[in-house]
Short mmCIF file of C-alpha atoms in Angstrom, two decimals:
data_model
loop_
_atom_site.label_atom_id
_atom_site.label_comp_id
_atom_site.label_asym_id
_atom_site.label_seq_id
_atom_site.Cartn_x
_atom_site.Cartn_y
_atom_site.Cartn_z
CA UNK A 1 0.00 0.00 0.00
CA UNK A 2 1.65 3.34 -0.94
CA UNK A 3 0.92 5.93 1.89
CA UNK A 4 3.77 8.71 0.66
CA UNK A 5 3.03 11.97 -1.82
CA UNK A 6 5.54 13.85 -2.96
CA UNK A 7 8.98 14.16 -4.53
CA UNK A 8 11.35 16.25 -1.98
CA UNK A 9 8.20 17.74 0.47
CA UNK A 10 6.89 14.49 1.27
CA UNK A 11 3.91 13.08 3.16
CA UNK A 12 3.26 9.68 5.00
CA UNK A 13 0.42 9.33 6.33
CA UNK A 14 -0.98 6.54 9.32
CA UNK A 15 -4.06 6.08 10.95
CA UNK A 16 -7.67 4.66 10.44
CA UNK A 17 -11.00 6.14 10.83
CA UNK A 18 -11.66 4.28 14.30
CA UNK A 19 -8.13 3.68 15.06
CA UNK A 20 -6.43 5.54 17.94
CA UNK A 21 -5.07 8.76 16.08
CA UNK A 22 -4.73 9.86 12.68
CA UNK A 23 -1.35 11.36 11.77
CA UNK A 24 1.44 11.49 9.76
CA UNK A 25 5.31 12.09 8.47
CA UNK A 26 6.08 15.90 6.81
CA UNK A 27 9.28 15.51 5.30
CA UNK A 28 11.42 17.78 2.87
CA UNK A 29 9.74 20.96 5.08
CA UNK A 30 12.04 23.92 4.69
CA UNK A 31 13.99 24.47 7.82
CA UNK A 32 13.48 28.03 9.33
CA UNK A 33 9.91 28.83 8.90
CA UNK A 34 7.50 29.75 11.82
CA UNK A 35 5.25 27.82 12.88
CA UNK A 36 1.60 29.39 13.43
CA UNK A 37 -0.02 26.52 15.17
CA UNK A 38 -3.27 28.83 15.25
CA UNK A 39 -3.24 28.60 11.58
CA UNK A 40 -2.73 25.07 11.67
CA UNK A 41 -5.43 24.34 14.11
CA UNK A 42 -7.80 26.39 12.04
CA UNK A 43 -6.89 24.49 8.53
CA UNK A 44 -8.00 21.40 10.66
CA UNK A 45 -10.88 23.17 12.02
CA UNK A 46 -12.08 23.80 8.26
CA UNK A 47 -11.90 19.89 7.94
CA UNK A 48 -13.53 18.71 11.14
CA UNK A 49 -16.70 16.87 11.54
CA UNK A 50 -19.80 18.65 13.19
CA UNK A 51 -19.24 22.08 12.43
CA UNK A 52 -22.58 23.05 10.88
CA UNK A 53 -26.11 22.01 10.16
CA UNK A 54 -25.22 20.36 6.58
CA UNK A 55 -22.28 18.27 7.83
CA UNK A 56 -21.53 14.67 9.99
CA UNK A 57 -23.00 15.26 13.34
CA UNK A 58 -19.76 13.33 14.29
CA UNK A 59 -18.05 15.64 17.24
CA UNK A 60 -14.11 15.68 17.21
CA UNK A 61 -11.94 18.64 18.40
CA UNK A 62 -9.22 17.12 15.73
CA UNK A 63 -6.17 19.07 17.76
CA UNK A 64 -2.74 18.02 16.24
CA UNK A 65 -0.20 17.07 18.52
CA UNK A 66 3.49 17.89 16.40
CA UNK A 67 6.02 15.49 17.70
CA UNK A 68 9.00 15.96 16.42
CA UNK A 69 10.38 18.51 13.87
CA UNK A 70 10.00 22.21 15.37
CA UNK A 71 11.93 23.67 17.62
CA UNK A 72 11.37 26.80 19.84
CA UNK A 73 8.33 27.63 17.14
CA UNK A 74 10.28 26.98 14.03
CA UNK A 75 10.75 24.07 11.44
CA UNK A 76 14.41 21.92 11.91
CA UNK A 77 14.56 20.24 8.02
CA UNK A 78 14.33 17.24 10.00
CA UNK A 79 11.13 15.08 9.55
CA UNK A 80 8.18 16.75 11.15
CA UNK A 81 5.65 14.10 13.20
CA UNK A 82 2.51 14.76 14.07
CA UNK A 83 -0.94 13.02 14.83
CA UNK A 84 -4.57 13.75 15.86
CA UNK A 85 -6.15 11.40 18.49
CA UNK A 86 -9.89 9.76 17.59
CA UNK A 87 -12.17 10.56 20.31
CA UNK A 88 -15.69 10.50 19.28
CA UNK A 89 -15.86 7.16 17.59
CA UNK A 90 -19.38 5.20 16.92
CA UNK A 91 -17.93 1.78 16.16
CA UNK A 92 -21.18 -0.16 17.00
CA UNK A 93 -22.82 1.93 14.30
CA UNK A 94 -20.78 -0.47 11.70
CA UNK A 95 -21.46 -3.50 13.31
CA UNK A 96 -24.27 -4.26 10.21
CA UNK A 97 -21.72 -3.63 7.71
CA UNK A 98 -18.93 -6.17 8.83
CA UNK A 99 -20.17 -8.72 6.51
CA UNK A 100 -21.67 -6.75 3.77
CA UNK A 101 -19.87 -4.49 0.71
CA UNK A 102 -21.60 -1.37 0.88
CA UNK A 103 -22.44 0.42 -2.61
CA UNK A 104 -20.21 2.84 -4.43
CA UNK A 105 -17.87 2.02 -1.18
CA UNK A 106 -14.06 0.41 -1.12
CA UNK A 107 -15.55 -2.07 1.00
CA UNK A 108 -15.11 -4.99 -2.19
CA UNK A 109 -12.14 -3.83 -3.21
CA UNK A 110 -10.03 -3.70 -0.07
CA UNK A 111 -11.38 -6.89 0.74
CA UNK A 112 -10.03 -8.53 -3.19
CA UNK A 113 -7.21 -6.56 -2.56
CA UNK A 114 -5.99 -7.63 0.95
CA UNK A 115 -8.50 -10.10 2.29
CA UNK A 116 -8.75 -8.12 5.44
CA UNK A 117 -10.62 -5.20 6.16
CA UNK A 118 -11.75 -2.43 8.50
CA UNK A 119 -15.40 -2.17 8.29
CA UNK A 120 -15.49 0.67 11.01
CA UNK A 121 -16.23 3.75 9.39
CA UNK A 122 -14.34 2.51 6.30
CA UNK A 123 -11.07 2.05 8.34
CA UNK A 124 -8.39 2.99 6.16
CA UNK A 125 -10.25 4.34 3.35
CA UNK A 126 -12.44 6.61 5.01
CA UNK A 127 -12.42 10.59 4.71
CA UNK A 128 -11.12 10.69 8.15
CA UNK A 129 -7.70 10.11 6.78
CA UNK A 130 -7.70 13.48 5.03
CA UNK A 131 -6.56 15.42 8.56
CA UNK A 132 -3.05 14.23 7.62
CA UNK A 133 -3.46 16.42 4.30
CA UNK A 134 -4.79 19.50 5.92
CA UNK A 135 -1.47 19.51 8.73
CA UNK A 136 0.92 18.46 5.56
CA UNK A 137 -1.63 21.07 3.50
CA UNK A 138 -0.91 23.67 6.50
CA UNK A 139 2.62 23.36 6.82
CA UNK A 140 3.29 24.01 2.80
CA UNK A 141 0.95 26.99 2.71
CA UNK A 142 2.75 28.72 6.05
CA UNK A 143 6.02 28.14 3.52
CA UNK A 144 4.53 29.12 0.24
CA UNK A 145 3.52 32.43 2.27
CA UNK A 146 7.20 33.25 2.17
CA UNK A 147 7.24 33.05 -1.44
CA UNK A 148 3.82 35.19 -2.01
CA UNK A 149 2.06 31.79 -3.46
CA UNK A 150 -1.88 32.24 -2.44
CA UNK A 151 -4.40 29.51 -2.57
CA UNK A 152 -8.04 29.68 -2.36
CA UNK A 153 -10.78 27.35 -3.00
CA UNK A 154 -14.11 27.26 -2.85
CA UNK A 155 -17.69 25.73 -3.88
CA UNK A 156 -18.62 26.48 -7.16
CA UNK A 157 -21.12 23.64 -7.86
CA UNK A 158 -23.51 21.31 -5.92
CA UNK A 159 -26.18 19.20 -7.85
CA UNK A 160 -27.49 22.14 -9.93
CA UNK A 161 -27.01 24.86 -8.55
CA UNK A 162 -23.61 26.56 -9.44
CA UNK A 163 -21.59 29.92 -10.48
CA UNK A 164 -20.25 31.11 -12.98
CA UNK A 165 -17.01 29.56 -14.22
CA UNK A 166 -14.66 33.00 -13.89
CA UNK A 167 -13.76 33.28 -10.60
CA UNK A 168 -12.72 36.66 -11.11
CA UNK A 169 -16.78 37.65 -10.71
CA UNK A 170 -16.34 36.71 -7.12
CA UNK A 171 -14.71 37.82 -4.04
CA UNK A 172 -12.84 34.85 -2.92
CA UNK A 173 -12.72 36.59 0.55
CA UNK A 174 -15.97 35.33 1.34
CA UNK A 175 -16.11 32.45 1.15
CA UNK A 176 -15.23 31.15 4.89
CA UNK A 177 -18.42 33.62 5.31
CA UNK A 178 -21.07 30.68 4.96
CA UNK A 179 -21.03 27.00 5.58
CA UNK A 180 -20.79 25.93 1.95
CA UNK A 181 -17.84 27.65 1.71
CA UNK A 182 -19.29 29.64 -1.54
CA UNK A 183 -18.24 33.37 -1.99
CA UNK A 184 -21.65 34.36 -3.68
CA UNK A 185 -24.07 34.59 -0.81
CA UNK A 186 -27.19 34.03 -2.91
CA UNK A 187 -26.08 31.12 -4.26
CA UNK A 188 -24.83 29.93 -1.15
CA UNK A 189 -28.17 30.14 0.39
CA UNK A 190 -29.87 27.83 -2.21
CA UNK A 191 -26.81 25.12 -1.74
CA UNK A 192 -27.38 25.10 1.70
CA UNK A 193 -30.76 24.57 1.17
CA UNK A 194 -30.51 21.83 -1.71
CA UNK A 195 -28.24 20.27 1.11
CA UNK A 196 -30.74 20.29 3.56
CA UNK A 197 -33.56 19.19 1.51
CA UNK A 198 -31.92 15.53 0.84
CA UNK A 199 -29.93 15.36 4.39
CA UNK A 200 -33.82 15.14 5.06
CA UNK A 201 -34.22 12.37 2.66
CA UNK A 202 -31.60 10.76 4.16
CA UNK A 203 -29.93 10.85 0.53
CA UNK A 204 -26.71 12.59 -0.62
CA UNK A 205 -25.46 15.05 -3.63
CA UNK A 206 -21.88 15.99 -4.65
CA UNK A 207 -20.67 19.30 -6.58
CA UNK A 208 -17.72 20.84 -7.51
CA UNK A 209 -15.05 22.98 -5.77
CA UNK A 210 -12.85 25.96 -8.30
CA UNK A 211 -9.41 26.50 -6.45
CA UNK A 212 -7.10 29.28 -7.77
CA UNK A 213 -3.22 29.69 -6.97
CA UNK A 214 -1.86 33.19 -7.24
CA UNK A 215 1.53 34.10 -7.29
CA UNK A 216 3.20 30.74 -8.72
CA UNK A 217 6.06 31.83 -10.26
CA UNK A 218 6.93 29.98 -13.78
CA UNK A 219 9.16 27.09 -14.53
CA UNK A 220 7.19 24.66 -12.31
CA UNK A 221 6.98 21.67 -13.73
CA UNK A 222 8.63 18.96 -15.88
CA UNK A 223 8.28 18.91 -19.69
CA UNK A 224 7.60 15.20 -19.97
CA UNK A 225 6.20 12.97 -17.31
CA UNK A 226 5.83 15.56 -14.27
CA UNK A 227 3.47 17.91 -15.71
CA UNK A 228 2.33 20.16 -13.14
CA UNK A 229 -0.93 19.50 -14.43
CA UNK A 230 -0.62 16.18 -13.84
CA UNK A 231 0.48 16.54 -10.87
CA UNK A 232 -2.54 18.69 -9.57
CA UNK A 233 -4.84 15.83 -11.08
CA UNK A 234 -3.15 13.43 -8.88
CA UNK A 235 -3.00 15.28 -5.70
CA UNK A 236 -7.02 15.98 -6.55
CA UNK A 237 -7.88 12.26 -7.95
CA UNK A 238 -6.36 11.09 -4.61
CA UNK A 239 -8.81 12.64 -2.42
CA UNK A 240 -12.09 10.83 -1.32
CA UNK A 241 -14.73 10.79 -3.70
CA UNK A 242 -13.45 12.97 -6.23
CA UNK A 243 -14.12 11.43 -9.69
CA UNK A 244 -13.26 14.45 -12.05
CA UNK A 245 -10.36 17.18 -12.72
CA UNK A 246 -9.94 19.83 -15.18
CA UNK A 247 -7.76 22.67 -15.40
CA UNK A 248 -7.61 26.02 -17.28
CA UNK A 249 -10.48 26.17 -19.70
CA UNK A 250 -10.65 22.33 -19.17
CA UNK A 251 -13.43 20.78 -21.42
CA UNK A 252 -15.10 23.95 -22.25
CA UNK A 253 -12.23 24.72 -24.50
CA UNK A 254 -13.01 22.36 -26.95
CA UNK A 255 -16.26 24.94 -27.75
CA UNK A 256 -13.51 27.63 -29.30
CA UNK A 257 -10.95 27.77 -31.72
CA UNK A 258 -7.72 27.95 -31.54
CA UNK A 259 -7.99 32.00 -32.55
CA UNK A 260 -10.09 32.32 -29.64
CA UNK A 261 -8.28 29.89 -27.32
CA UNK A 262 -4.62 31.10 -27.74
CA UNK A 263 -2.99 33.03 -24.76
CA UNK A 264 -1.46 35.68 -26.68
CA UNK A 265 1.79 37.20 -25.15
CA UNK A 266 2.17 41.11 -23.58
CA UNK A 267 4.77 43.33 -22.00
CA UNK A 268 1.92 45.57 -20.98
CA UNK A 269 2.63 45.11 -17.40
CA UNK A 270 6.40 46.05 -17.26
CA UNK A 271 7.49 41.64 -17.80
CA UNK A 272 5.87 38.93 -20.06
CA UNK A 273 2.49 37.89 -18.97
CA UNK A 274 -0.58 36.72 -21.28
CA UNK A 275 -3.42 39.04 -22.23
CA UNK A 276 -6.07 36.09 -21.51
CA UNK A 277 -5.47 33.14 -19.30
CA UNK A 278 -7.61 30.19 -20.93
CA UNK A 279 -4.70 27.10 -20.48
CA UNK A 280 -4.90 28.58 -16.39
CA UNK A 281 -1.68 29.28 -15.87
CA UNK A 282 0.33 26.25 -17.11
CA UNK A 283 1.96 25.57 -20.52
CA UNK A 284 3.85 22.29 -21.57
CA UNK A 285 3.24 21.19 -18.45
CA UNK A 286 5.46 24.39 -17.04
CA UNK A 287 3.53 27.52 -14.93
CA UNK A 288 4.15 30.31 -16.57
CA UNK A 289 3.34 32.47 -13.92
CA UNK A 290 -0.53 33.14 -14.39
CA UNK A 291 -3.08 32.72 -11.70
CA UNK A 292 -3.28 28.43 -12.19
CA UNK A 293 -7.01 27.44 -11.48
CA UNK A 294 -8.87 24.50 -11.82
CA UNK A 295 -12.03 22.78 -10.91
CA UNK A 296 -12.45 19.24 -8.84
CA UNK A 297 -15.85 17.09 -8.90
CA UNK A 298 -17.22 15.61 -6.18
CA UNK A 299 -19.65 12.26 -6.08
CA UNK A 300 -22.51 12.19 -3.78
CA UNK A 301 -21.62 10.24 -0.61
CA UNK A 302 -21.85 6.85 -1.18
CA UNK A 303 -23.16 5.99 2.46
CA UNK A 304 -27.37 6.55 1.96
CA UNK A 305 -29.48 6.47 5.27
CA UNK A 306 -31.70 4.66 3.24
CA UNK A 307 -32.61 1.36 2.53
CA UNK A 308 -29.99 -0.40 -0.55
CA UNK A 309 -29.50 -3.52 -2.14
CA UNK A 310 -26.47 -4.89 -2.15
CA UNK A 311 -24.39 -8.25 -1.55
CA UNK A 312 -22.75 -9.84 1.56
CA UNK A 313 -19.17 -11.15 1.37
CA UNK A 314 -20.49 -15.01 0.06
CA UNK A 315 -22.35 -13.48 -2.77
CA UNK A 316 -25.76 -13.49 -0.61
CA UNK A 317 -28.46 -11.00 -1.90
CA UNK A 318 -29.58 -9.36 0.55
CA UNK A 319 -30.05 -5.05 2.36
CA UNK A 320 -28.57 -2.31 3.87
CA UNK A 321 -29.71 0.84 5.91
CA UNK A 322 -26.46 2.21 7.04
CA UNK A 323 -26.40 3.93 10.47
CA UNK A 324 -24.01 6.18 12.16
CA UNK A 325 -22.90 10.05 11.44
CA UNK A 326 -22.42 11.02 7.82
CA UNK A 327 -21.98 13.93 5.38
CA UNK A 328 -24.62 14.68 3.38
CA UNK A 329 -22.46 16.42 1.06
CA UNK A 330 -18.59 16.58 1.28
CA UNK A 331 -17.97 19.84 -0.40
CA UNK A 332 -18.05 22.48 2.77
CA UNK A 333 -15.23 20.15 4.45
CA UNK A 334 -13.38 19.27 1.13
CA UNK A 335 -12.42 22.70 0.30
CA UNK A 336 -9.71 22.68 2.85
CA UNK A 337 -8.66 19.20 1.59
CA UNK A 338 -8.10 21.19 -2.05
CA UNK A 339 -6.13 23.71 -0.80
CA UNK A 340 -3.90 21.27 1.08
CA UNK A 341 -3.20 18.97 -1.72
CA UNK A 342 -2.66 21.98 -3.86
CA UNK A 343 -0.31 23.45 -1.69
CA UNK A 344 2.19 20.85 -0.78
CA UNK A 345 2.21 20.13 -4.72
CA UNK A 346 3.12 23.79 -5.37
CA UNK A 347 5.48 23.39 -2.52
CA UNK A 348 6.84 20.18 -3.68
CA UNK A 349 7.58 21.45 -7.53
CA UNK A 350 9.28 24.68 -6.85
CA UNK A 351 11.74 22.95 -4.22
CA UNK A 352 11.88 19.91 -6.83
CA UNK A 353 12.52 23.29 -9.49
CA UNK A 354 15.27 25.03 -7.14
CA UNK A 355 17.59 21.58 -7.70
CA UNK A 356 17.62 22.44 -11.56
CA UNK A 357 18.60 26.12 -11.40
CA UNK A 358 19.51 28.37 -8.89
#
């Protein structure tokens, strides 16, 4: 099982989702830069379970506990180790699901994979594993703050309901203003409510979240198999029930011609920089200094408080009506998760871009 990301900023990660802590390895962290453990605790705040109406009910403080790694409020370069402690777990809420492979879940696959697996809360492949991301997430952005790199993402999308695809219409600033995490407050209103209406239904609905990185400087990026692109796609693909990526004008581009697509160069503002912005701030797999955005869809969540068919582990026909604490939507919590994997992938690339050429 690989549990690492990264090239030279690297994270392990440990830990399932009714285990005794989640928590991971940071390694490749700069040395030198302050640590804001407020800011940390409030990326993992962004994450945690049970902080509005339209999310799990499930009720953890998720504080980090850094174990090794800083010193005296600063970063060593030595490995950085860290963990969160599980203290609100429902375990007797899976007890119906030991035996059966829940729909849309990882429940039949771990089991062909390994023939062993956690059916509390998904064990391993639950979205309780994610708090290693946000700390790792955390840690890269407190570093790319040094270097004037921004990230911000948001909700742009759930079911229906959705904004337009510029995200220079919006004010990115509010979006920590509502619990969809949307920065259009009409909008967010009806999401909320859309989420609410099939929470009551005990059914679920997914979306998608726009994230936008300011300040990447160009040269990121490899030419040939470590695309930053493709790197981005990864980090995003990796994440718990995302099933889509696109970046730049992504598959909306194929509507215009290559006239109307083309990033024509300027020295308007004083260096090189690109009138429009449609391939989002990455060429040949290389930034080239434009704002890099993208956009990251979401599945609804696969565990229904609803009667489903489904199979038990001999083949048996037979139902399910799962019980326990569960997101009716993932979007409000994932857009933390984003950020995090974009962040120690922008991280990751410019140190990996500092051993080319100084």
């Amino acid at each position: 099982m690989r549990n690492t990301y990264g090239n030279i900023f690297t994270l392990t990660t440990f830990g399932e989702s009714h285990g005794e802590a989640i928590g991971g390895v940071v390694d490749g962290m700069p040395a030198g830069i302050d640590i804001d453990m407020d800011f940390i605790q409030a990326e993992l705040n962004r994450r945690r379970p049970g902080q509005s109406a339209i999310t799990t009910s499930r009720n953890e403080p998720d504080k980090v506990e850094f174990l090794s790694g800083v010193f005296e409020g600063k970063t060593t370069g030595c490995p950085i180790g860290f963990m969160v402690k599980n203290t609100n777990q429902h375990s007797n809420d899976y007890d119906n699901m030991r035996n059966l492979f829940r729909p849309s879940h990882a429940d039949y696959t771990y089991t062909n994979k390994y023939g062993e697996r956690d059916h509390r809360g998904g064990g391993r492949s639950s979205a309780r594993i994610t708090i290693s991301r946000c700390v790792a997430g955390a840690l890269a952005k407190l570093a790319l703050q040094q270097l004037g790199i921004s990230i911000c993402a948001y909700t742009s999308q759930v079911g229906n309901i959705k904004l337009e695809r510029d995200y220079r219409k919006y004010d990115l600033t509010k979006t920590e203003n509502n619990a969809v995490r949307c920065p259009d407050v009409e909008k967010a209103a009806e999401m909320e409510q859309l989420i609410s209406e099939v929470k009551a239904k005990g059914d679920t609905i997914g979306g998608i979240i726009t994230c936008v990185i300011k300040g990447c400087p160009a040269g990121l990026g490899e030419p040939e198999f470590g695309k930053l692109h493709a790197a981005l796609g990864s980090a995003m693909l990796s994440i718990n029930a995302v099933k889509g990526f696109e970046y730049g004008e992504g598959f909306d581009g194929v509507n215009a011609l290559g006239s109307e697509q083309n990033d024509v160069f300027t020295t308007e503002t004083g260096g090189i920089s690109t009138r429009t912005n449609h391939s989002g701030g990455i060429q040949g797999g290389i930034s080239n200094g434009e704002d890099i955005y993208f956009r990251v869809a979401f599945k609804p969540v696969a565990t229904l408080l609803m009667q489903q068919n489904t199979i038990d582990k001999d083949g048996n026909a037979t139902t399910l009506t799962a019980r326990g604490r569960h997101d009716p939507c993932v979007l409000p919590r994932a857009v933390p998760i984003v950020e995090a994997m974009a962040a120690m992938t922008i991280l990751d690339y410019y140190l990996m871009s500092r051993t080319v050429r100084l």
